[in-house]
Coordinates of N, CA and C in Angstrom, one line a residue:
M1 N -4.7 -9.3 17.5 CA -4.2 -7.9 17.5 C -4.8 -7.1 18.6
N2 N -4.0 -6.4 19.3 CA -4.5 -5.5 20.4 C -5.3 -4.4 19.8
R3 N -6.6 -4.3 20.1 CA -7.5 -3.3 19.6 C -7.3 -1.9 20.2
N4 N -6.4 -1.9 21.2 CA -6.2 -0.6 21.9 C -5.1 0.2 21.3
I5 N -4.4 -0.4 20.3 CA -3.4 0.3 19.6 C -3.7 0.4 18.1
S6 N -3.1 1.4 17.4 CA -3.4 1.5 16.0 C -2.7 0.4 15.2
L7 N -3.1 0.2 14.0 CA -2.4 -0.8 13.1 C -1.0 -0.3 12.9
Y8 N -0.8 1.0 12.8 CA 0.5 1.6 12.6 C 1.4 1.2 13.8
E9 N 0.9 1.3 15.0 CA 1.7 0.9 16.1 C 1.9 -0.6 16.1
A10 N 0.9 -1.4 15.8 CA 1.0 -2.9 15.8 C 2.1 -3.4 14.8
I11 N 2.3 -2.7 13.7 CA 3.3 -3.2 12.8 C 4.7 -2.7 13.2
G12 N 4.8 -1.8 14.1 CA 6.1 -1.3 14.6 C 6.4 0.1 14.2
G13 N 5.4 0.9 13.7 CA 5.7 2.3 13.4 C 6.4 2.5 12.2
A14 N 7.1 3.7 12.2 CA 7.7 4.2 10.9 C 8.8 3.3 10.4
E15 N 9.6 2.7 11.2 CA 10.7 1.9 10.7 C 10.2 0.7 10.0
S16 N 9.3 0.0 10.6 CA 8.7 -1.2 10.0 C 7.9 -0.9 8.8
L17 N 7.2 0.2 8.8 CA 6.4 0.6 7.6 C 7.3 0.9 6.4
R18 N 8.4 1.6 6.7 CA 9.4 1.8 5.6 C 10.0 0.5 5.1
R19 N 10.3 -0.4 5.9 CA 10.8 -1.7 5.5 C 9.8 -2.4 4.6
I20 N 8.5 -2.4 4.9 CA 7.4 -3.0 4.1 C 7.4 -2.3 2.7
V21 N 7.4 -1.0 2.7 CA 7.3 -0.3 1.4 C 8.6 -0.6 0.6
E22 N 9.7 -0.6 1.2 CA 11.0 -0.9 0.5 C 11.0 -2.3 0.0
S23 N 10.3 -3.2 0.6 CA 10.2 -4.6 0.1 C 9.2 -4.7 -1.0
F24 N 8.1 -3.9 -0.9 CA 7.0 -3.9 -1.8 C 7.3 -3.4 -3.2
Y25 N 7.9 -2.3 -3.3 CA 8.0 -1.6 -4.6 C 8.9 -2.3 -5.6
P26 N 10.0 -3.0 -5.2 CA 10.7 -3.8 -6.2 C 9.8 -4.9 -6.8
K27 N 8.9 -5.5 -6.0 CA 8.0 -6.5 -6.5 C 7.0 -5.8 -7.5
V28 N 6.6 -4.6 -7.2 CA 5.7 -3.9 -8.1 C 6.4 -3.6 -9.4
Q29 N 7.6 -3.1 -9.3 CA 8.3 -2.7 -10.5 C 8.6 -3.9 -11.4
A30 N 8.8 -5.1 -10.8 CA 9.1 -6.3 -11.6 C 7.9 -7.0 -12.1
H31 N 6.7 -6.6 -11.6 CA 5.5 -7.3 -12.1 C 5.1 -6.8 -13.5
E32 N 4.7 -7.8 -14.3 CA 4.4 -7.4 -15.7 C 3.2 -6.5 -15.9
L33 N 2.2 -6.6 -15.0 CA 1.0 -5.7 -15.1 C 1.3 -4.4 -14.4
L34 N 1.9 -4.4 -13.3 CA 2.1 -3.2 -12.4 C 3.2 -2.4 -12.8
G35 N 4.4 -3.0 -13.1 CA 5.6 -2.2 -13.4 C 5.4 -1.1 -14.4
P36 N 4.7 -1.3 -15.6 CA 4.6 -0.3 -16.6 C 3.8 0.9 -16.1
L37 N 3.0 0.8 -15.0 CA 2.2 1.9 -14.5 C 3.1 2.9 -13.7
F38 N 4.3 2.5 -13.3 CA 5.1 3.3 -12.4 C 6.3 3.9 -13.1
P39 N 6.7 5.1 -12.6 CA 7.9 5.7 -13.2 C 9.2 4.9 -12.8
D40 N 10.2 5.2 -13.6 CA 11.5 4.5 -13.4 C 12.1 5.0 -12.0
N41 N 11.9 6.3 -11.7 CA 12.4 6.8 -10.4 C 11.2 6.5 -9.4
I42 N 11.3 5.4 -8.7 CA 10.2 5.0 -7.8 C 10.3 5.7 -6.4
L43 N 11.4 6.3 -6.1 CA 11.6 6.9 -4.8 C 10.5 7.9 -4.4
P44 N 10.1 8.8 -5.2 CA 9.0 9.7 -4.8 C 7.7 9.0 -4.5
V45 N 7.4 7.9 -5.3 CA 6.2 7.1 -5.1 C 6.3 6.4 -3.8
M46 N 7.5 5.9 -3.5 CA 7.6 5.2 -2.2 C 7.4 6.1 -1.0
E47 N 7.9 7.3 -1.1 CA 7.8 8.3 0.0 C 6.3 8.6 0.2
K48 N 5.6 8.8 -0.9 CA 4.1 9.1 -0.8 C 3.4 7.9 -0.2
Q49 N 3.8 6.7 -0.6 CA 3.1 5.5 -0.1 C 3.4 5.4 1.4
I50 N 4.6 5.7 1.9 CA 4.9 5.6 3.3 C 4.0 6.7 4.0
M51 N 3.9 7.8 3.5 CA 3.1 8.9 4.1 C 1.6 8.5 4.1
F52 N 1.1 7.9 3.0 CA -0.3 7.5 3.0 C -0.5 6.3 3.9
L53 N 0.3 5.3 3.9 CA 0.0 4.1 4.7 C 0.2 4.5 6.2
T54 N 1.1 5.4 6.5 CA 1.2 5.9 7.9 C -0.1 6.4 8.4
Q55 N -0.7 7.2 7.6 CA -2.0 7.8 7.9 C -3.1 6.8 7.9
F56 N -3.2 6.0 6.9 CA -4.2 5.0 6.7 C -4.2 3.9 7.8
F57 N -3.0 3.6 8.4 CA -2.9 2.7 9.5 C -3.0 3.3 10.8
G58 N -3.4 4.6 10.9 CA -3.6 5.2 12.2 C -2.5 6.0 12.8
G59 N -1.4 6.2 12.0 CA -0.3 7.0 12.5 C -0.5 8.5 12.2
P60 N 0.5 9.3 12.3 CA 0.4 10.7 12.0 C -0.2 11.0 10.6
M61 N -0.8 12.1 10.4 CA -1.5 12.5 9.2 C -0.5 13.0 8.2
L62 N 0.5 12.3 7.9 CA 1.6 12.8 7.0 C 1.1 13.2 5.6
F63 N 0.4 12.3 5.0 CA -0.1 12.6 3.6 C -0.9 13.8 3.5
S64 N -1.9 13.9 4.4 CA -2.9 15.0 4.4 C -2.2 16.3 4.7
D65 N -1.2 16.2 5.6 CA -0.5 17.5 6.0 C 0.3 18.0 4.8
E66 N 0.8 17.1 4.0 CA 1.7 17.5 2.9 C 0.9 17.8 1.6
Y67 N -0.1 16.9 1.3 CA -0.8 17.0 0.0 C -2.3 17.3 0.1
G68 N -2.9 17.4 1.3 CA -4.3 17.6 1.4 C -5.0 16.2 1.5
H69 N -6.3 16.2 1.3 CA -7.1 15.0 1.4 C -6.5 14.0 0.4
P70 N -6.4 12.7 0.8 CA -5.8 11.7 -0.1 C -6.5 11.6 -1.5
M71 N -7.9 11.6 -1.5 CA -8.6 11.4 -2.7 C -8.0 10.4 -3.6
M72 N -7.7 9.2 -3.0 CA -6.9 8.2 -3.7 C -7.5 7.7 -5.0
R73 N -8.9 7.5 -5.1 CA -9.5 7.1 -6.3 C -9.2 8.1 -7.4
A74 N -9.4 9.4 -7.1 CA -9.2 10.4 -8.1 C -7.7 10.4 -8.6
R75 N -6.8 10.2 -7.6 CA -5.4 10.3 -8.0 C -5.0 9.1 -8.9
H76 N -5.7 8.0 -8.8 CA -5.4 6.8 -9.6 C -6.2 6.8 -10.9
M77 N -7.1 7.7 -11.1 CA -8.0 7.6 -12.3 C -7.1 7.7 -13.6
P78 N -6.0 8.4 -13.7 CA -5.3 8.5 -15.0 C -4.7 7.1 -15.4
F79 N -4.7 6.2 -14.5 CA -4.1 4.9 -14.8 C -5.1 3.8 -15.0
P80 N -5.0 3.0 -16.0 CA -6.0 1.9 -16.2 C -5.8 0.8 -15.1
I81 N -6.8 0.7 -14.2 CA -6.6 -0.3 -13.2 C -7.8 -1.3 -13.3
T82 N -7.4 -2.5 -13.5 CA -8.4 -3.6 -13.6 C -8.4 -4.4 -12.3
P83 N -9.4 -5.3 -12.1 CA -9.4 -6.2 -11.0 C -8.1 -7.0 -10.9
K84 N -7.5 -7.3 -12.0 CA -6.2 -8.1 -12.0 C -5.1 -7.2 -11.5
H85 N -5.1 -5.9 -11.8 CA -4.1 -5.0 -11.2 C -4.3 -5.0 -9.7
A86 N -5.5 -4.9 -9.2 CA -5.8 -4.8 -7.8 C -5.3 -6.0 -7.1
E87 N -5.6 -7.2 -7.6 CA -5.1 -8.5 -7.1 C -3.6 -8.6 -7.1
A88 N -3.0 -8.1 -8.2 CA -1.5 -8.2 -8.3 C -0.9 -7.3 -7.3
W89 N -1.5 -6.1 -7.1 CA -1.0 -5.1 -6.1 C -1.0 -5.8 -4.7
L90 N -2.2 -6.4 -4.4 CA -2.3 -7.0 -3.1 C -1.3 -8.2 -2.9
D91 N -1.1 -9.0 -4.0 CA -0.1 -10.1 -3.9 C 1.3 -9.5 -3.6
C92 N 1.7 -8.4 -4.3 CA 3.0 -7.9 -4.0 C 3.1 -7.4 -2.6
M93 N 2.0 -6.8 -2.0 CA 2.0 -6.4 -0.6 C 2.1 -7.6 0.3
R94 N 1.3 -8.7 0.0 CA 1.3 -9.9 0.8 C 2.7 -10.5 0.9
R95 N 3.4 -10.5 -0.3 CA 4.8 -11.0 -0.3 C 5.8 -10.1 0.5
A96 N 5.6 -8.8 0.4 CA 6.4 -7.9 1.1 C 6.2 -8.1 2.6
L97 N 4.9 -8.2 3.1 CA 4.7 -8.4 4.5 C 5.3 -9.7 5.0
Q98 N 5.3 -10.8 4.2 CA 5.9 -12.0 4.6 C 7.5 -11.9 4.7
E99 N 8.0 -11.0 4.0 CA 9.5 -10.8 4.1 C 9.9 -9.9 5.3
V100 N 9.0 -9.1 5.8 CA 9.4 -8.3 6.9 C 9.3 -9.1 8.2
S101 N 10.4 -9.3 8.8 CA 10.5 -10.2 10.0 C 9.7 -9.5 11.1
G102 N 9.1 -10.4 11.9 CA 8.5 -9.9 13.1 C 7.0 -9.7 13.0
L103 N 6.4 -9.7 11.7 CA 5.0 -9.5 11.6 C 4.3 -10.8 11.7
D104 N 3.5 -10.9 12.7 CA 2.7 -12.1 12.9 C 1.7 -12.4 11.7
E105 N 1.5 -13.6 11.5 CA 0.6 -14.0 10.3 C -0.8 -13.4 10.4
Q106 N -1.4 -13.4 11.6 CA -2.7 -12.8 11.7 C -2.7 -11.3 11.4
L107 N -1.6 -10.7 11.8 CA -1.5 -9.2 11.5 C -1.3 -9.0 10.0
Q108 N -0.5 -9.9 9.3 CA -0.4 -9.8 7.9 C -1.7 -9.9 7.2
L109 N -2.5 -10.9 7.6 CA -3.8 -11.1 7.0 C -4.7 -9.9 7.2
Y110 N -4.7 -9.4 8.4 CA -5.5 -8.2 8.7 C -5.1 -7.0 7.8
I111 N -3.8 -6.8 7.6 CA -3.3 -5.7 6.8 C -3.8 -5.9 5.4
I112 N -3.8 -7.1 4.8 CA -4.2 -7.4 3.5 C -5.7 -7.2 3.4
E113 N -6.5 -7.6 4.4 CA -7.9 -7.4 4.4 C -8.2 -5.9 4.4
R114 N -7.5 -5.1 5.2 CA -7.7 -3.7 5.3 C -7.3 -3.0 4.0
L115 N -6.4 -3.5 3.3 CA -6.0 -2.9 2.0 C -6.8 -3.3 0.8
S116 N -7.5 -4.4 1.0 CA -8.3 -5.0 -0.1 C -9.4 -4.0 -0.6
G117 N -10.1 -3.4 0.3 CA -11.1 -2.4 0.0 C -10.6 -1.3 -0.9
P118 N -9.6 -0.6 -0.5 CA -9.0 0.5 -1.3 C -8.5 -0.1 -2.6
A119 N -7.8 -1.2 -2.6 CA -7.2 -1.7 -3.9 C -8.3 -1.9 -4.9
H120 N -9.4 -2.5 -4.5 CA -10.5 -2.7 -5.4 C -11.3 -1.5 -5.7
H121 N -11.3 -0.5 -4.8 CA -12.0 0.8 -5.0 C -11.3 1.6 -6.2
F122 N -10.0 1.3 -6.4 CA -9.3 2.0 -7.5 C -9.6 1.5 -8.9
V123 N -10.2 0.3 -8.9 CA -10.5 -0.3 -10.2 C -11.4 0.7 -11.0
N124 N -10.9 0.9 -12.3 CA -11.6 1.9 -13.1 C -11.7 1.4 -14.6
T125 N -11.3 0.2 -14.8 CA -11.3 -0.4 -16.1 C -11.7 -1.8 -16.0
P126 N -12.6 -2.3 -16.9 CA -13.0 -3.7 -16.8 C -11.8 -4.5 -17.4
E127 N -11.9 -5.8 -17.1 CA -10.9 -6.7 -17.6 C -10.7 -6.5 -19.1

C-alpha cells in the first residue's frame, strides 16, 4: 500500500466504500449472532457506517461533522457484544471486501487488521 495516500483513497474513495458497506450489511443481517442486534430498516445504519468508515479511513470527517465525536464504544454499550460478535463482524467485513472487485488482497488484510482493534474494543459482555 502506498503510505502517501489515506486508506480511504487506497480503497477508491466514496464509491468503493459504499459498495463495501452495501455488500457488508446483508451479511450482517443474515448472521445468526449479528442480525438480531440490528433494526429491520438497515439503511440509516448503513449511512452512519459509510460516514464513520470514511472518517476512520482518512477521508472527510463526515461522521463527526454530523454527529460529533464518534464515541463508538459508548454508542455500542446498549448492545451485548461478545468476542464472538466481534469476530463475526470482522468475518462479514472480510467477505464483503472479497466481493468488492479491485481490492488487492494485501489491502483487504490491512483493512481487517485496522478494523480488528475497534471491533474488539466494543466487546462489553463475556462469552
